[in-house]
PDB file of C-alpha atoms in Angstrom:
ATOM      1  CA  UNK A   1     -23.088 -13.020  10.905  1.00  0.00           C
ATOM      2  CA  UNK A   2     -25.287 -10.313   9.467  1.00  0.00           C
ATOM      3  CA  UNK A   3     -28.442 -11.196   7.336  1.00  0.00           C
ATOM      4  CA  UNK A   4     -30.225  -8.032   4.855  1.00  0.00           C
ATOM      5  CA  UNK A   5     -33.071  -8.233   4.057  1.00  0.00           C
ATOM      6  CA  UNK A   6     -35.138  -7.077   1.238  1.00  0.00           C
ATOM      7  CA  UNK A   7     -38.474  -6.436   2.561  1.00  0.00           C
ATOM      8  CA  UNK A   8     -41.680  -6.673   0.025  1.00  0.00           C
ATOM      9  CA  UNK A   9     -39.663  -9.080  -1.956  1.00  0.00           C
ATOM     10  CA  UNK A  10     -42.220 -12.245  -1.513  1.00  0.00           C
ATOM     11  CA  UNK A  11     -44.992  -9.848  -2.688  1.00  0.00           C
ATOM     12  CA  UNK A  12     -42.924  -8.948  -5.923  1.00  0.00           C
ATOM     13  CA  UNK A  13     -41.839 -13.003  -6.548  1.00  0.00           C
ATOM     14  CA  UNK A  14     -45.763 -13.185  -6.954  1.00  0.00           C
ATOM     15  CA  UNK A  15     -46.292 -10.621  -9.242  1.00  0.00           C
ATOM     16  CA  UNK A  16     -43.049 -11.047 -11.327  1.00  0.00           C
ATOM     17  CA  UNK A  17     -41.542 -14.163 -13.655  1.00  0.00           C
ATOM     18  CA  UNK A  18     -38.862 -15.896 -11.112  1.00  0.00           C
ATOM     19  CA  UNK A  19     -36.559 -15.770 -14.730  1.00  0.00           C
ATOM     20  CA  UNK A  20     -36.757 -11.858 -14.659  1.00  0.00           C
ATOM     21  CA  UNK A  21     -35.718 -11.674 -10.930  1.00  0.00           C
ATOM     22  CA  UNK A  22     -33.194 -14.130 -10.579  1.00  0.00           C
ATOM     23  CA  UNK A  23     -29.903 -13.072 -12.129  1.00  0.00           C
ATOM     24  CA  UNK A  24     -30.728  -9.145 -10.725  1.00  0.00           C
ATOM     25  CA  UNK A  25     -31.245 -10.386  -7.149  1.00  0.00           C
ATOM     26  CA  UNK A  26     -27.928 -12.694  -7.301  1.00  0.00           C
ATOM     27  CA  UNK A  27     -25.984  -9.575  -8.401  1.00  0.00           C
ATOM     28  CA  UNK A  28     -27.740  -7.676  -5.408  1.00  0.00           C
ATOM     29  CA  UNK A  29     -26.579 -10.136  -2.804  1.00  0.00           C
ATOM     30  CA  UNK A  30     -23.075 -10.420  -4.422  1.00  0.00           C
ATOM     31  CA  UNK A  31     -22.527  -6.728  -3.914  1.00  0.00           C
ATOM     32  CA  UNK A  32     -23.613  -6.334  -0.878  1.00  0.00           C
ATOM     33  CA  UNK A  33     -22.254  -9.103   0.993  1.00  0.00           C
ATOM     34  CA  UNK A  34     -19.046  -8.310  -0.796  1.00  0.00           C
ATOM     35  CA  UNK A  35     -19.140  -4.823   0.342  1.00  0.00           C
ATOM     36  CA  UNK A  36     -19.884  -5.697   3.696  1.00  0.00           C
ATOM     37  CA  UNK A  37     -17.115  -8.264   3.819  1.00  0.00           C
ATOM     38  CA  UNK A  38     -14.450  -6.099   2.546  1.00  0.00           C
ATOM     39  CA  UNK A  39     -15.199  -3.305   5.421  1.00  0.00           C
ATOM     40  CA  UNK A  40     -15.787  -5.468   7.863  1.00  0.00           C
ATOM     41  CA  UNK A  41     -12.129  -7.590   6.901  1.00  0.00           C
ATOM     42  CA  UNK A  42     -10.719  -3.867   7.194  1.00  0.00           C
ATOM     43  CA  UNK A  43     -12.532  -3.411  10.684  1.00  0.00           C
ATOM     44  CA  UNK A  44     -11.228  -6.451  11.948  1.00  0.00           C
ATOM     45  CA  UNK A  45      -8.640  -6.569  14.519  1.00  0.00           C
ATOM     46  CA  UNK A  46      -5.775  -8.141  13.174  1.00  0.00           C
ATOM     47  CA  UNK A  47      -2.539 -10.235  15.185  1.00  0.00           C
ATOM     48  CA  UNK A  48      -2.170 -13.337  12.528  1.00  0.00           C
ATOM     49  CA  UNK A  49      -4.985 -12.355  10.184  1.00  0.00           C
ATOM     50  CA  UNK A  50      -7.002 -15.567  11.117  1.00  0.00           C
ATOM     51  CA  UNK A  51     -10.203 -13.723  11.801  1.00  0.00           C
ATOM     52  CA  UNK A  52      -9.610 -11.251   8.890  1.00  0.00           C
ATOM     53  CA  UNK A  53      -9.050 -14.198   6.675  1.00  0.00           C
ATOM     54  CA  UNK A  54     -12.237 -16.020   8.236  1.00  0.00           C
ATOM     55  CA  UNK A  55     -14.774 -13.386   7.407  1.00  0.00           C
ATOM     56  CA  UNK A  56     -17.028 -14.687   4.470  1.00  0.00           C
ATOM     57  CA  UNK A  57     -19.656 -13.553   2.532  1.00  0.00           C
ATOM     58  CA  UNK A  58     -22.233 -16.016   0.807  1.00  0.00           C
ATOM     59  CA  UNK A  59     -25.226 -15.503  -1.339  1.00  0.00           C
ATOM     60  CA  UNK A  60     -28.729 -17.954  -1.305  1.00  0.00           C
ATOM     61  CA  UNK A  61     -27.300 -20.899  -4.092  1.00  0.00           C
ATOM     62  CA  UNK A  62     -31.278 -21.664  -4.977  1.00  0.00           C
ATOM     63  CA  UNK A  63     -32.377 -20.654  -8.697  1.00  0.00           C
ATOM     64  CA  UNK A  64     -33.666 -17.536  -7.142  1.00  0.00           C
ATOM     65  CA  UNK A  65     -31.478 -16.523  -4.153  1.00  0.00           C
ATOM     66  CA  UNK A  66     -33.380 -14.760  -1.115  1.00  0.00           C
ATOM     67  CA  UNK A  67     -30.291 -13.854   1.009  1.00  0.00           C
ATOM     68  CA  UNK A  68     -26.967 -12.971   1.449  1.00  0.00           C
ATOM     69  CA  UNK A  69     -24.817 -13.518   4.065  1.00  0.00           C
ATOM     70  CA  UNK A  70     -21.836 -12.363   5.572  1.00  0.00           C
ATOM     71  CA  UNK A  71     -19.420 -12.948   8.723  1.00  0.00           C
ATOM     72  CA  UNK A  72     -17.841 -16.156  10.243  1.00  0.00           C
ATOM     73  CA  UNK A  73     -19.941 -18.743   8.015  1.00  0.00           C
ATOM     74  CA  UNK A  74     -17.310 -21.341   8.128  1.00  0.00           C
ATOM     75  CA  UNK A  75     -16.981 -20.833  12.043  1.00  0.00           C
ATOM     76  CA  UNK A  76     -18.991 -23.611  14.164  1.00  0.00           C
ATOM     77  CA  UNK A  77     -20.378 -22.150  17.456  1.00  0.00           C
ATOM     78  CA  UNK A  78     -18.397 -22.774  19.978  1.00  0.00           C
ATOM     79  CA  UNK A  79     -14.976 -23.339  18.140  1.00  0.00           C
ATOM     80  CA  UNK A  80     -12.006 -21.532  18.907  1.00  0.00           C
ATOM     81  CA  UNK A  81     -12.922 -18.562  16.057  1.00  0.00           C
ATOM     82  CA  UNK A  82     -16.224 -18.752  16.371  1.00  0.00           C
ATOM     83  CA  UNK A  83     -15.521 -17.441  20.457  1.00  0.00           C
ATOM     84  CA  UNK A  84     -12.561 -15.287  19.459  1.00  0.00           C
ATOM     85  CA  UNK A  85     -14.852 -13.860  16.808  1.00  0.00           C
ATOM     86  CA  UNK A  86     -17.791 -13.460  19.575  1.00  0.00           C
ATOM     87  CA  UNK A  87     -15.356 -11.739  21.789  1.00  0.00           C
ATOM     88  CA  UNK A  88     -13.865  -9.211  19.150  1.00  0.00           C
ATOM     89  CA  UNK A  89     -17.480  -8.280  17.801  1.00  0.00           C
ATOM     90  CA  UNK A  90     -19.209  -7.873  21.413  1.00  0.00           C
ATOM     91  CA  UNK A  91     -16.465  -7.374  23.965  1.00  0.00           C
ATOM     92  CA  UNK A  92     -16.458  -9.248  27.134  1.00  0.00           C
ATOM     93  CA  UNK A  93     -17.182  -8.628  30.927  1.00  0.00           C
ATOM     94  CA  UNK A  94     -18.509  -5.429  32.137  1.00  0.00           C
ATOM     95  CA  UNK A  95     -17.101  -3.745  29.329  1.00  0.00           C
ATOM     96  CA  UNK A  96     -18.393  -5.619  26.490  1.00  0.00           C
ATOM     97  CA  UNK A  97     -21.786  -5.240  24.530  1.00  0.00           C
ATOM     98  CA  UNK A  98     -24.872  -5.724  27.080  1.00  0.00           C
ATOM     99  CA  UNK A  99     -27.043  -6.516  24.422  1.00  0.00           C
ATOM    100  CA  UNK A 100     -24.937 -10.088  24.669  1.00  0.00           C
ATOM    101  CA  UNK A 101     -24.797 -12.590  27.426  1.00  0.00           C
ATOM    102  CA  UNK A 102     -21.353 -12.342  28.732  1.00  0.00           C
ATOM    103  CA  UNK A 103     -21.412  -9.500  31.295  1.00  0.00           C
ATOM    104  CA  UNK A 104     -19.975 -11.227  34.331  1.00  0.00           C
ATOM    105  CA  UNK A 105     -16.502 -11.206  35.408  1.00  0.00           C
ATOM    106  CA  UNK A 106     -14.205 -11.716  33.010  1.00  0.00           C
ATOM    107  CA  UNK A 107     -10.745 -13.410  33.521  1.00  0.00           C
ATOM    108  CA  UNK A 108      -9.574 -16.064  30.053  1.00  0.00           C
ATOM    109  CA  UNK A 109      -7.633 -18.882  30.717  1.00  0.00           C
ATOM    110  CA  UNK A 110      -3.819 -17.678  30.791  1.00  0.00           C
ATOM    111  CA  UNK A 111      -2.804 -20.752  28.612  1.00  0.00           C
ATOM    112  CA  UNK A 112      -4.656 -19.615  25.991  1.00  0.00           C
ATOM    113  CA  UNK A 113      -2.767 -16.294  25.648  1.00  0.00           C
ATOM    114  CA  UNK A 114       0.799 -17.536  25.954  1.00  0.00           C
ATOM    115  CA  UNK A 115       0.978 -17.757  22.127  1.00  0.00           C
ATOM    116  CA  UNK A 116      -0.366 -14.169  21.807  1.00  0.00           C
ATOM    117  CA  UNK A 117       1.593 -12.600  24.474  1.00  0.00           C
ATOM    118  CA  UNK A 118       4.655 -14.450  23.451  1.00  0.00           C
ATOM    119  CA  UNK A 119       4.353 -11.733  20.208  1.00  0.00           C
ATOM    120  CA  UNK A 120       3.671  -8.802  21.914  1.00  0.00           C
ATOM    121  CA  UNK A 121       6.764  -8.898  24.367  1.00  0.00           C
ATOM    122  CA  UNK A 122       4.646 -10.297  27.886  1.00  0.00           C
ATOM    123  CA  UNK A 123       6.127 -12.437  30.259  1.00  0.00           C
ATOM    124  CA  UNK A 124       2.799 -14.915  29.719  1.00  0.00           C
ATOM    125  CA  UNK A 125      -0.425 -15.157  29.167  1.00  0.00           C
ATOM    126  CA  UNK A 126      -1.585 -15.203  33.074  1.00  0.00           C
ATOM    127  CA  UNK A 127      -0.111 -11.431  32.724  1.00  0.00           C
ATOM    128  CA  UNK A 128      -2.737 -10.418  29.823  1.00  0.00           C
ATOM    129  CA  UNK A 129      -5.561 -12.088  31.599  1.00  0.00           C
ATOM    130  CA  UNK A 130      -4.800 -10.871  34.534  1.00  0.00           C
ATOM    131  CA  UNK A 131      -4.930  -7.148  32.478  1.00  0.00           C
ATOM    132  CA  UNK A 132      -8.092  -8.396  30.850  1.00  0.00           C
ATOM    133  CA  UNK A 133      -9.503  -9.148  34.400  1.00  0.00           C
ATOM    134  CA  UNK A 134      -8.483  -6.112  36.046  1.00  0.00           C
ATOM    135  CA  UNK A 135     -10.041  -3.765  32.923  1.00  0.00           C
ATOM    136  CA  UNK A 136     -13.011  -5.487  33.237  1.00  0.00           C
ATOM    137  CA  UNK A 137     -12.848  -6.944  29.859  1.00  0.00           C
ATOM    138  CA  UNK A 138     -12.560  -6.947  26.495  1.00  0.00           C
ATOM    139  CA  UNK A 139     -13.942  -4.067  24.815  1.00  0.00           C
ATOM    140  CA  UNK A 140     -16.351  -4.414  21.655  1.00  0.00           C
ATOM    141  CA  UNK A 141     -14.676  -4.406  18.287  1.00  0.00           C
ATOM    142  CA  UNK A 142     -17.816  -4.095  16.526  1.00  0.00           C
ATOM    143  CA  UNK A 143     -16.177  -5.363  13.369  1.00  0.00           C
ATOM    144  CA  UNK A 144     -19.005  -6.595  11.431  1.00  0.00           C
ATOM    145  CA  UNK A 145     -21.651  -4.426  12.913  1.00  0.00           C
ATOM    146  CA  UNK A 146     -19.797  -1.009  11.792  1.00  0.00           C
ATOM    147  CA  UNK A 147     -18.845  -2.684   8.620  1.00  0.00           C
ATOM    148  CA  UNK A 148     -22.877  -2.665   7.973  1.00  0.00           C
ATOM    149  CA  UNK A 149     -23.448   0.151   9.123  1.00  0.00           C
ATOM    150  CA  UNK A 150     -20.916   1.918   6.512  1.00  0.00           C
ATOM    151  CA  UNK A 151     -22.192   0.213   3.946  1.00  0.00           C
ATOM    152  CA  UNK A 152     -25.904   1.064   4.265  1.00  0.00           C
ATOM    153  CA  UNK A 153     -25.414   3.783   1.444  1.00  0.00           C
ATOM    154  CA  UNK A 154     -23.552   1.320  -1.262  1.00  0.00           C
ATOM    155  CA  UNK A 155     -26.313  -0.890  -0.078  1.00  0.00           C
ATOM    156  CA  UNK A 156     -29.757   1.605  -1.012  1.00  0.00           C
ATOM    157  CA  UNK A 157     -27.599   2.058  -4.148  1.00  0.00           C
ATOM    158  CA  UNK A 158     -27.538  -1.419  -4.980  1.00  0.00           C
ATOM    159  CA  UNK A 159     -31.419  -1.777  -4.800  1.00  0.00           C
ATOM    160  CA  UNK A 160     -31.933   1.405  -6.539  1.00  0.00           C
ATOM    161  CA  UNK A 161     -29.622  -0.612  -9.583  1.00  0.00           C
ATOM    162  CA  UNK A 162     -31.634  -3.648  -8.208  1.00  0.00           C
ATOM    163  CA  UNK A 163     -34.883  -1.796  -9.418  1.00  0.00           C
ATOM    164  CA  UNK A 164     -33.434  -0.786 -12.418  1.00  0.00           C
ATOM    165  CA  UNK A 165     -32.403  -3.921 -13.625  1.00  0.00           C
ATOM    166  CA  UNK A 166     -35.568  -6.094 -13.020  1.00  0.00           C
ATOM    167  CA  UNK A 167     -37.499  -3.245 -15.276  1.00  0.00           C
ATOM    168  CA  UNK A 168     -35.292  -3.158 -17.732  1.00  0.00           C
ATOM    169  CA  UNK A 169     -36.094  -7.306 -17.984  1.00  0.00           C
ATOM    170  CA  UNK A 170     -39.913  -6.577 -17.626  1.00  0.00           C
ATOM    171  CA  UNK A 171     -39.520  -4.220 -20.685  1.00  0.00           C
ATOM    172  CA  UNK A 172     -37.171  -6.644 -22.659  1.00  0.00           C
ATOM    173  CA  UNK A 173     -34.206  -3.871 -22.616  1.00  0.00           C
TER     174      UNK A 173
END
């Protein structure tokens, strides 16, 4: 999941009429999480389209939304897409992300892969663990991260129009 942030905001709710910030702020966090979810649905690796199809975005439902959120929302930790997910965005093993805690050996259950491997013309799924094993890991896929990252720009845009928008209320345009 990735959270934005709008620093300064609390400071502004103070000084400013919730009415003239709310519908301005719910079209920030609707373009940005959507923007963010669309790249990071392209990132994504893709076999059955499961994780693609998984990626979410959401936006604060109060009467004056504070965040916006995008990634595996539906996902419970520790499901079966919440650790595929995990796995895709961080790697695994000595390969994968060392920011995350998953840098020993690496070697998945075979059983698990027999579906995958099944597709992709392997005898079983001991055969892609044991290639998983023997690379050290998975390597990060860094889905939602670079999907962020990308969309920094649209994003800086979207508060400029923020800006816009909330002064254009405050002067009754």
């Amino acid at each position: 999941m990735i959270t934005y942030e709008v620093k300064g905001l609390d400071a502004l709710i103070k000084k400013v009429s919730p009415e003239i910030l709310k519908q301005p702020l719910r079209d920030f966090f609707n373009k940005a999480t959507i923007i963010i979810q669309n790249r990071a649905r392209t990132n994504a690796p893709v076999d059955t389209g499961t994780l693609r199809n998984s990626i979410q975005q959401q936006v604060d439902p109060s009467d004056l939304p504070m965040w916006g959120k995008t990634g595996l929302l539906g996902a419970s930790e520790g499901s079966h897409l919440w650790v595929y997910g995990r796995a895709m965005e961080y790697g695994t093993g000595r390969v994968g992300d060392p920011a995350v805690s998953h840098m020993g050996e690496h070697f998945p259950p075979g059983a698990a892969l027999e579906t995958w491997a099944g597709r992709h013309g392997f005898a079983s799924g001991w055969q892609v663990a044991a290639a998983i094993a023997k690379r050290g890991g998975l390597l990060p896929r860094k889905f939602l991260r670079n999907a962020l990252a990308d969309s920094i720009g649209d994003i800086k845009r979207f508060i400029d129009e923020l800006g816009v928008n909330i002064k254009g209320r405050w002067d009754g345009k």
